[in-house]
PDB file of C-alpha atoms in Angstrom:
ATOM      1  CA  UNK A   1     -41.725  40.052 -78.236  1.00 87.00           C
ATOM      2  CA  UNK A   2     -41.336  38.511 -81.465  1.00 94.00           C
ATOM      3  CA  UNK A   3     -44.755  37.874 -83.369  1.00 97.00           C
ATOM      4  CA  UNK A   4     -45.280  34.771 -84.877  1.00 98.00           C
ATOM      5  CA  UNK A   5     -47.712  34.544 -88.568  1.00 98.00           C
ATOM      6  CA  UNK A   6     -48.734  31.139 -89.297  1.00 99.00           C
ATOM      7  CA  UNK A   7     -48.429  30.285 -93.388  1.00 99.00           C
ATOM      8  CA  UNK A   8     -51.584  28.737 -94.502  1.00 98.00           C
ATOM      9  CA  UNK A   9     -49.668  27.649 -97.738  1.00 98.00           C
ATOM     10  CA  UNK A  10     -47.204  25.475 -96.093  1.00 98.00           C
ATOM     11  CA  UNK A  11     -48.225  24.949 -92.403  1.00 98.00           C
ATOM     12  CA  UNK A  12     -51.424  22.965 -91.468  1.00 98.00           C
ATOM     13  CA  UNK A  13     -51.865  21.348 -94.982  1.00 98.00           C
ATOM     14  CA  UNK A  14     -53.192  18.439 -92.871  1.00 98.00           C
ATOM     15  CA  UNK A  15     -56.196  20.161 -93.096  1.00 98.00           C
ATOM     16  CA  UNK A  16     -58.298  21.774 -96.105  1.00 98.00           C
ATOM     17  CA  UNK A  17     -56.902  25.361 -96.627  1.00 98.00           C
ATOM     18  CA  UNK A  18     -60.899  27.483 -94.821  1.00 98.00           C
ATOM     19  CA  UNK A  19     -60.236  25.211 -91.845  1.00 98.00           C
ATOM     20  CA  UNK A  20     -56.353  25.818 -91.283  1.00 98.00           C
ATOM     21  CA  UNK A  21     -57.792  28.808 -89.897  1.00 98.00           C
ATOM     22  CA  UNK A  22     -59.441  27.336 -86.402  1.00 98.00           C
ATOM     23  CA  UNK A  23     -56.042  25.265 -86.422  1.00 98.00           C
ATOM     24  CA  UNK A  24     -53.700  27.552 -86.975  1.00 98.00           C
ATOM     25  CA  UNK A  25     -55.744  29.763 -83.410  1.00 98.00           C
ATOM     26  CA  UNK A  26     -55.939  26.340 -81.704  1.00 98.00           C
ATOM     27  CA  UNK A  27     -52.145  26.151 -81.689  1.00 98.00           C
ATOM     28  CA  UNK A  28     -51.668  29.077 -80.248  1.00 98.00           C
ATOM     29  CA  UNK A  29     -50.753  31.749 -83.439  1.00 98.00           C
ATOM     30  CA  UNK A  30     -52.719  35.049 -83.364  1.00 98.00           C
ATOM     31  CA  UNK A  31     -51.716  36.005 -86.767  1.00 98.00           C
ATOM     32  CA  UNK A  32     -51.520  34.815 -90.026  1.00 99.00           C
ATOM     33  CA  UNK A  33     -50.257  34.811 -93.776  1.00 98.00           C
ATOM     34  CA  UNK A  34     -50.617  32.487 -97.024  1.00 98.00           C
ATOM     35  CA  UNK A  35     -49.776  33.348-101.008  1.00 98.00           C
ATOM     36  CA  UNK A  36     -52.828  33.863-102.166  1.00 98.00           C
ATOM     37  CA  UNK A  37     -56.523  34.125-101.343  1.00 98.00           C
ATOM     38  CA  UNK A  38     -57.691  34.920-104.992  1.00 98.00           C
ATOM     39  CA  UNK A  39     -58.882  31.119-105.403  1.00 97.00           C
ATOM     40  CA  UNK A  40     -61.799  31.632-102.460  1.00 98.00           C
ATOM     41  CA  UNK A  41     -64.256  34.902-101.905  1.00 98.00           C
ATOM     42  CA  UNK A  42     -62.803  38.042 -99.845  1.00 98.00           C
ATOM     43  CA  UNK A  43     -65.562  37.818 -97.574  1.00 98.00           C
ATOM     44  CA  UNK A  44     -65.373  33.969 -97.280  1.00 98.00           C
ATOM     45  CA  UNK A  45     -61.323  34.058 -95.431  1.00 98.00           C
ATOM     46  CA  UNK A  46     -62.837  37.483 -93.812  1.00 98.00           C
ATOM     47  CA  UNK A  47     -65.513  36.360 -91.717  1.00 98.00           C
ATOM     48  CA  UNK A  48     -62.599  32.684 -91.219  1.00 98.00           C
ATOM     49  CA  UNK A  49     -60.442  35.740 -89.679  1.00 98.00           C
ATOM     50  CA  UNK A  50     -62.800  37.009 -87.630  1.00 98.00           C
ATOM     51  CA  UNK A  51     -64.277  34.064 -85.928  1.00 98.00           C
ATOM     52  CA  UNK A  52     -60.915  32.960 -85.377  1.00 98.00           C
ATOM     53  CA  UNK A  53     -59.644  36.106 -83.657  1.00 98.00           C
ATOM     54  CA  UNK A  54     -57.009  35.872 -86.533  1.00 98.00           C
ATOM     55  CA  UNK A  55     -54.752  39.200 -88.227  1.00 98.00           C
ATOM     56  CA  UNK A  56     -53.647  38.907 -91.566  1.00 98.00           C
ATOM     57  CA  UNK A  57     -50.311  39.895 -91.639  1.00 98.00           C
ATOM     58  CA  UNK A  58     -49.343  39.212 -95.312  1.00 98.00           C
ATOM     59  CA  UNK A  59     -50.707  38.101 -98.868  1.00 98.00           C
ATOM     60  CA  UNK A  60     -48.911  38.294-102.200  1.00 98.00           C
ATOM     61  CA  UNK A  61     -50.217  40.104-105.099  1.00 98.00           C
ATOM     62  CA  UNK A  62     -51.300  37.447-107.753  1.00 98.00           C
ATOM     63  CA  UNK A  63     -48.850  36.462-109.924  1.00 98.00           C
ATOM     64  CA  UNK A  64     -49.952  35.360-113.054  1.00 98.00           C
ATOM     65  CA  UNK A  65     -49.718  31.732-114.230  1.00 98.00           C
ATOM     66  CA  UNK A  66     -48.868  29.557-110.956  1.00 98.00           C
ATOM     67  CA  UNK A  67     -49.371  26.454-112.326  1.00 96.00           C
ATOM     68  CA  UNK A  68     -47.723  27.263-115.724  1.00 97.00           C
ATOM     69  CA  UNK A  69     -44.886  28.130-113.636  1.00 97.00           C
ATOM     70  CA  UNK A  70     -44.916  31.913-113.363  1.00 98.00           C
ATOM     71  CA  UNK A  71     -44.146  33.705-110.266  1.00 98.00           C
ATOM     72  CA  UNK A  72     -45.406  37.594-110.509  1.00 98.00           C
ATOM     73  CA  UNK A  73     -45.076  39.460-113.448  1.00 98.00           C
ATOM     74  CA  UNK A  74     -43.631  42.991-112.298  1.00 98.00           C
ATOM     75  CA  UNK A  75     -41.057  42.596-114.288  1.00 98.00           C
ATOM     76  CA  UNK A  76     -42.934  42.118-117.324  1.00 98.00           C
ATOM     77  CA  UNK A  77     -42.769  44.638-119.893  1.00 98.00           C
ATOM     78  CA  UNK A  78     -45.850  43.076-121.699  1.00 97.00           C
ATOM     79  CA  UNK A  79     -47.824  42.637-118.709  1.00 98.00           C
ATOM     80  CA  UNK A  80     -48.657  45.668-117.321  1.00 98.00           C
ATOM     81  CA  UNK A  81     -51.751  46.114-117.901  1.00 98.00           C
ATOM     82  CA  UNK A  82     -52.837  42.575-116.371  1.00 98.00           C
ATOM     83  CA  UNK A  83     -50.254  44.126-113.148  1.00 98.00           C
ATOM     84  CA  UNK A  84     -52.844  46.836-112.847  1.00 98.00           C
ATOM     85  CA  UNK A  85     -55.820  44.668-112.654  1.00 98.00           C
ATOM     86  CA  UNK A  86     -53.660  42.205-109.666  1.00 98.00           C
ATOM     87  CA  UNK A  87     -52.893  45.780-107.830  1.00 98.00           C
ATOM     88  CA  UNK A  88     -56.619  47.145-107.654  1.00 98.00           C
ATOM     89  CA  UNK A  89     -57.550  43.029-106.959  1.00 98.00           C
ATOM     90  CA  UNK A  90     -55.385  42.377-104.270  1.00 98.00           C
ATOM     91  CA  UNK A  91     -56.543  46.325-102.777  1.00 98.00           C
ATOM     92  CA  UNK A  92     -60.404  45.270-102.503  1.00 98.00           C
ATOM     93  CA  UNK A  93     -59.054  41.799-100.466  1.00 98.00           C
ATOM     94  CA  UNK A  94     -57.047  43.941 -98.301  1.00 98.00           C
ATOM     95  CA  UNK A  95     -59.619  45.845 -97.558  1.00 98.00           C
ATOM     96  CA  UNK A  96     -61.843  42.646 -96.408  1.00 98.00           C
ATOM     97  CA  UNK A  97     -59.814  41.550 -94.313  1.00 98.00           C
ATOM     98  CA  UNK A  98     -57.653  44.909 -93.241  1.00 98.00           C
ATOM     99  CA  UNK A  99     -54.136  43.647 -94.152  1.00 98.00           C
ATOM    100  CA  UNK A 100     -51.774  46.299 -94.304  1.00 98.00           C
ATOM    101  CA  UNK A 101     -48.978  44.749 -96.296  1.00 98.00           C
ATOM    102  CA  UNK A 102     -49.008  43.151-100.133  1.00 99.00           C
ATOM    103  CA  UNK A 103     -45.779  41.260-101.792  1.00 99.00           C
ATOM    104  CA  UNK A 104     -44.998  42.040-105.651  1.00 99.00           C
ATOM    105  CA  UNK A 105     -43.512  39.252-106.629  1.00 98.00           C
ATOM    106  CA  UNK A 106     -40.998  40.597-109.461  1.00 98.00           C
ATOM    107  CA  UNK A 107     -41.297  37.381-111.961  1.00 98.00           C
ATOM    108  CA  UNK A 108     -38.484  35.687-114.009  1.00 98.00           C
ATOM    109  CA  UNK A 109     -36.276  37.816-116.026  1.00 98.00           C
ATOM    110  CA  UNK A 110     -32.886  39.369-116.171  1.00 96.00           C
ATOM    111  CA  UNK A 111     -31.538  42.668-114.638  1.00 94.00           C
ATOM    112  CA  UNK A 112     -29.899  42.715-117.251  1.00 94.00           C
ATOM    113  CA  UNK A 113     -32.156  43.131-119.344  1.00 97.00           C
ATOM    114  CA  UNK A 114     -32.739  46.937-119.230  1.00 98.00           C
ATOM    115  CA  UNK A 115     -37.009  46.407-120.064  1.00 98.00           C
ATOM    116  CA  UNK A 116     -37.479  44.132-117.055  1.00 98.00           C
ATOM    117  CA  UNK A 117     -35.801  46.435-114.911  1.00 98.00           C
ATOM    118  CA  UNK A 118     -37.879  49.691-115.866  1.00 98.00           C
ATOM    119  CA  UNK A 119     -40.852  47.326-116.201  1.00 98.00           C
ATOM    120  CA  UNK A 120     -40.443  46.560-112.311  1.00 98.00           C
ATOM    121  CA  UNK A 121     -39.532  50.078-111.279  1.00 98.00           C
ATOM    122  CA  UNK A 122     -42.826  51.578-112.934  1.00 98.00           C
ATOM    123  CA  UNK A 123     -44.712  48.492-111.770  1.00 98.00           C
ATOM    124  CA  UNK A 124     -43.264  49.251-108.518  1.00 98.00           C
ATOM    125  CA  UNK A 125     -43.989  52.968-108.699  1.00 98.00           C
ATOM    126  CA  UNK A 126     -48.032  51.930-109.705  1.00 98.00           C
ATOM    127  CA  UNK A 127     -48.307  49.527-106.587  1.00 99.00           C
ATOM    128  CA  UNK A 128     -47.083  51.895-104.346  1.00 98.00           C
ATOM    129  CA  UNK A 129     -49.331  54.445-105.446  1.00 98.00           C
ATOM    130  CA  UNK A 130     -52.996  53.341-105.203  1.00 98.00           C
ATOM    131  CA  UNK A 131     -52.030  51.509-102.179  1.00 98.00           C
ATOM    132  CA  UNK A 132     -50.527  54.698 -99.885  1.00 98.00           C
ATOM    133  CA  UNK A 133     -53.835  56.263 -99.709  1.00 98.00           C
ATOM    134  CA  UNK A 134     -55.438  52.945 -97.765  1.00 97.00           C
ATOM    135  CA  UNK A 135     -51.853  52.717 -95.412  1.00 98.00           C
ATOM    136  CA  UNK A 136     -50.997  49.810 -97.144  1.00 98.00           C
ATOM    137  CA  UNK A 137     -46.999  49.013 -98.111  1.00 98.00           C
ATOM    138  CA  UNK A 138     -45.623  47.359-100.467  1.00 99.00           C
ATOM    139  CA  UNK A 139     -42.836  44.753-100.292  1.00 99.00           C
ATOM    140  CA  UNK A 140     -40.427  43.412-101.990  1.00 99.00           C
ATOM    141  CA  UNK A 141     -38.093  40.507-101.441  1.00 98.00           C
ATOM    142  CA  UNK A 142     -34.963  39.302-102.869  1.00 98.00           C
ATOM    143  CA  UNK A 143     -35.662  35.176-103.412  1.00 98.00           C
ATOM    144  CA  UNK A 144     -33.499  32.566-104.465  1.00 98.00           C
ATOM    145  CA  UNK A 145     -32.994  31.275-107.669  1.00 97.00           C
ATOM    146  CA  UNK A 146     -32.320  27.471-106.653  1.00 97.00           C
ATOM    147  CA  UNK A 147     -35.938  27.793-105.099  1.00 97.00           C
ATOM    148  CA  UNK A 148     -37.229  29.802-108.036  1.00 98.00           C
ATOM    149  CA  UNK A 149     -34.768  30.108-110.908  1.00 98.00           C
ATOM    150  CA  UNK A 150     -34.410  33.091-113.352  1.00 98.00           C
ATOM    151  CA  UNK A 151     -36.545  35.022-110.098  1.00 98.00           C
ATOM    152  CA  UNK A 152     -35.183  38.930-111.598  1.00 98.00           C
ATOM    153  CA  UNK A 153     -35.252  39.759-107.792  1.00 98.00           C
ATOM    154  CA  UNK A 154     -32.666  37.775-106.244  1.00 98.00           C
ATOM    155  CA  UNK A 155     -29.801  40.187-104.353  1.00 98.00           C
ATOM    156  CA  UNK A 156     -30.602  42.569-101.231  1.00 98.00           C
ATOM    157  CA  UNK A 157     -28.356  45.325-102.322  1.00 98.00           C
ATOM    158  CA  UNK A 158     -30.155  45.595-105.268  1.00 98.00           C
ATOM    159  CA  UNK A 159     -33.499  45.646-103.315  1.00 98.00           C
ATOM    160  CA  UNK A 160     -32.330  48.431-100.330  1.00 98.00           C
ATOM    161  CA  UNK A 161     -31.365  50.433-103.937  1.00 98.00           C
ATOM    162  CA  UNK A 162     -33.961  50.288-105.579  1.00 98.00           C
ATOM    163  CA  UNK A 163     -36.547  51.117-102.532  1.00 98.00           C
ATOM    164  CA  UNK A 164     -33.910  54.312-101.969  1.00 98.00           C
ATOM    165  CA  UNK A 165     -34.142  55.080-105.684  1.00 98.00           C
ATOM    166  CA  UNK A 166     -38.004  55.409-106.064  1.00 98.00           C
ATOM    167  CA  UNK A 167     -38.670  56.680-102.471  1.00 98.00           C
ATOM    168  CA  UNK A 168     -41.706  55.742-101.945  1.00 98.00           C
ATOM    169  CA  UNK A 169     -42.785  55.779 -97.952  1.00 98.00           C
ATOM    170  CA  UNK A 170     -44.143  52.379 -98.297  1.00 98.00           C
ATOM    171  CA  UNK A 171     -42.491  50.418-100.268  1.00 99.00           C
ATOM    172  CA  UNK A 172     -40.469  48.480 -98.163  1.00 98.00           C
ATOM    173  CA  UNK A 173     -38.548  45.518 -97.960  1.00 99.00           C
ATOM    174  CA  UNK A 174     -39.354  41.867 -96.806  1.00 99.00           C
ATOM    175  CA  UNK A 175     -36.573  40.029 -95.233  1.00 99.00           C
ATOM    176  CA  UNK A 176     -37.057  36.025 -95.623  1.00 98.00           C
ATOM    177  CA  UNK A 177     -34.329  34.525 -93.533  1.00 98.00           C
ATOM    178  CA  UNK A 178     -34.090  31.518 -94.969  1.00 98.00           C
ATOM    179  CA  UNK A 179     -33.977  33.505 -98.681  1.00 98.00           C
ATOM    180  CA  UNK A 180     -31.397  35.638 -97.581  1.00 98.00           C
ATOM    181  CA  UNK A 181     -28.851  32.461 -96.330  1.00 98.00           C
ATOM    182  CA  UNK A 182     -28.528  31.128 -99.609  1.00 98.00           C
ATOM    183  CA  UNK A 183     -27.961  34.227-101.452  1.00 98.00           C
ATOM    184  CA  UNK A 184     -25.367  35.514 -99.993  1.00 97.00           C
ATOM    185  CA  UNK A 185     -25.200  34.657 -95.631  1.00 98.00           C
ATOM    186  CA  UNK A 186     -24.384  37.045 -93.299  1.00 98.00           C
ATOM    187  CA  UNK A 187     -27.766  36.719 -91.287  1.00 98.00           C
ATOM    188  CA  UNK A 188     -27.733  38.963 -88.363  1.00 98.00           C
ATOM    189  CA  UNK A 189     -24.876  41.835 -90.115  1.00 98.00           C
ATOM    190  CA  UNK A 190     -27.974  41.963 -93.025  1.00 98.00           C
ATOM    191  CA  UNK A 191     -30.661  42.233 -90.567  1.00 98.00           C
ATOM    192  CA  UNK A 192     -28.669  45.271 -88.493  1.00 98.00           C
ATOM    193  CA  UNK A 193     -27.422  46.670 -91.768  1.00 98.00           C
ATOM    194  CA  UNK A 194     -31.151  47.105 -94.005  1.00 98.00           C
ATOM    195  CA  UNK A 195     -33.283  46.700 -90.980  1.00 98.00           C
ATOM    196  CA  UNK A 196     -34.853  50.516 -91.030  1.00 98.00           C
ATOM    197  CA  UNK A 197     -35.933  49.019 -94.828  1.00 98.00           C
ATOM    198  CA  UNK A 198     -37.245  45.994 -93.221  1.00 98.00           C
ATOM    199  CA  UNK A 199     -41.075  46.475 -93.501  1.00 98.00           C
ATOM    200  CA  UNK A 200     -41.959  42.587 -93.273  1.00 98.00           C
ATOM    201  CA  UNK A 201     -39.704  39.133 -91.633  1.00 98.00           C
ATOM    202  CA  UNK A 202     -40.451  35.564 -92.831  1.00 99.00           C
ATOM    203  CA  UNK A 203     -38.184  32.481 -91.193  1.00 98.00           C
ATOM    204  CA  UNK A 204     -38.143  28.441 -92.292  1.00 98.00           C
ATOM    205  CA  UNK A 205     -34.690  26.749 -91.171  1.00 98.00           C
ATOM    206  CA  UNK A 206     -31.756  26.058 -93.884  1.00 98.00           C
ATOM    207  CA  UNK A 207     -31.678  24.215 -96.606  1.00 98.00           C
ATOM    208  CA  UNK A 208     -34.245  21.929 -96.222  1.00 98.00           C
ATOM    209  CA  UNK A 209     -36.937  24.799 -95.756  1.00 98.00           C
ATOM    210  CA  UNK A 210     -38.606  22.660 -92.809  1.00 98.00           C
ATOM    211  CA  UNK A 211     -38.970  24.313 -88.332  1.00 98.00           C
ATOM    212  CA  UNK A 212     -36.960  27.029 -87.466  1.00 98.00           C
ATOM    213  CA  UNK A 213     -34.019  25.512 -85.891  1.00 97.00           C
ATOM    214  CA  UNK A 214     -33.471  22.196 -87.806  1.00 97.00           C
ATOM    215  CA  UNK A 215     -31.164  23.391 -89.874  1.00 97.00           C
ATOM    216  CA  UNK A 216     -27.750  25.071 -89.961  1.00 98.00           C
ATOM    217  CA  UNK A 217     -28.651  28.947 -88.538  1.00 98.00           C
ATOM    218  CA  UNK A 218     -28.899  29.546 -85.032  1.00 98.00           C
ATOM    219  CA  UNK A 219     -32.758  30.926 -86.114  1.00 98.00           C
ATOM    220  CA  UNK A 220     -33.592  31.391 -82.420  1.00 97.00           C
ATOM    221  CA  UNK A 221     -30.146  33.886 -82.352  1.00 98.00           C
ATOM    222  CA  UNK A 222     -31.899  35.085 -85.345  1.00 98.00           C
ATOM    223  CA  UNK A 223     -34.907  35.684 -83.697  1.00 98.00           C
ATOM    224  CA  UNK A 224     -33.944  37.487 -80.097  1.00 97.00           C
ATOM    225  CA  UNK A 225     -31.614  40.409 -82.767  1.00 98.00           C
ATOM    226  CA  UNK A 226     -34.570  41.256 -84.264  1.00 98.00           C
ATOM    227  CA  UNK A 227     -36.102  41.839 -81.161  1.00 97.00           C
ATOM    228  CA  UNK A 228     -33.326  43.920 -79.713  1.00 98.00           C
ATOM    229  CA  UNK A 229     -33.584  46.266 -82.736  1.00 98.00           C
ATOM    230  CA  UNK A 230     -37.291  46.871 -81.923  1.00 98.00           C
ATOM    231  CA  UNK A 231     -38.807  45.281 -85.047  1.00 98.00           C
ATOM    232  CA  UNK A 232     -42.802  45.453 -83.947  1.00 96.00           C
ATOM    233  CA  UNK A 233     -44.328  43.465 -87.239  1.00 97.00           C
ATOM    234  CA  UNK A 234     -44.650  39.790 -88.251  1.00 98.00           C
ATOM    235  CA  UNK A 235     -42.522  36.777 -88.568  1.00 98.00           C
ATOM    236  CA  UNK A 236     -44.413  34.793 -91.932  1.00 98.00           C
ATOM    237  CA  UNK A 237     -43.389  30.922 -90.154  1.00 98.00           C
ATOM    238  CA  UNK A 238     -42.928  29.904 -94.041  1.00 98.00           C
ATOM    239  CA  UNK A 239     -41.404  26.462 -93.742  1.00 98.00           C
ATOM    240  CA  UNK A 240     -42.772  23.147 -94.847  1.00 98.00           C
ATOM    241  CA  UNK A 241     -42.785  20.856 -92.018  1.00 98.00           C
ATOM    242  CA  UNK A 242     -41.153  18.013 -91.847  1.00 98.00           C
ATOM    243  CA  UNK A 243     -43.027  15.595 -90.160  1.00 97.00           C
ATOM    244  CA  UNK A 244     -45.948  16.935 -89.543  1.00 97.00           C
ATOM    245  CA  UNK A 245     -47.436  20.992 -88.723  1.00 98.00           C
ATOM    246  CA  UNK A 246     -48.805  20.161 -84.976  1.00 98.00           C
ATOM    247  CA  UNK A 247     -46.153  17.972 -84.190  1.00 97.00           C
ATOM    248  CA  UNK A 248     -42.822  20.335 -85.229  1.00 98.00           C
ATOM    249  CA  UNK A 249     -43.915  23.359 -83.372  1.00 98.00           C
ATOM    250  CA  UNK A 250     -42.282  22.347 -80.154  1.00 97.00           C
ATOM    251  CA  UNK A 251     -38.917  25.112 -81.006  1.00 97.00           C
ATOM    252  CA  UNK A 252     -41.670  27.671 -80.431  1.00 97.00           C
ATOM    253  CA  UNK A 253     -40.812  27.204 -76.061  1.00 96.00           C
ATOM    254  CA  UNK A 254     -37.125  27.964 -77.650  1.00 94.00           C
ATOM    255  CA  UNK A 255     -37.874  31.777 -78.188  1.00 91.00           C
TER     256      UNK A 255
END
């Protein structure tokens, strides 16, 4: 059975952020994810989760200065102290929420830059070692450079090799179907080949990032394949509703 998590950074934007939890529950979701919680007190979000009977599936480590265009700092050699502080902050939030998966954004850097590669490896080792005792998995997600120009981690094969190289049991792949199609295509075979590494899945229609099934892929078939593979985690609905969140939820009836 596919378990969906509403992405509250993209969905239910018709409501203020703290009211989106209730909106998600009222529209049939029992889990949520979002980009970042750090503008709110952890206890406030935890109370919203508990009140609405929701599981917090995933959120991201602090990304640096998001408004200035930063998209993570893990691959930035001169930001390691800030990165480590961000790990500690994210783990505090995760403990309060009961979240078991955190996404580390690499940031904008070139993979040909040896210093960036070394910093990224060191950052992931550190995050995994800090998160491991709490039973928390660290996710890495290849993201396409059309949406996020200059993003360091933009290749699924590189991500898989890195997971194998670092050999941390709690380092996992975040497989975003939208990004996979734009980056490399071959989505179903990619899921099959990488399935042992996958800790979290996200979905959106390609190319407009609207509701699943609204673009060039048969997203329902892909979800059925994911189910057939035995996936037990959540599928994050990381899409931008085309014409209102609630109006666009009928796609779920096809699963």
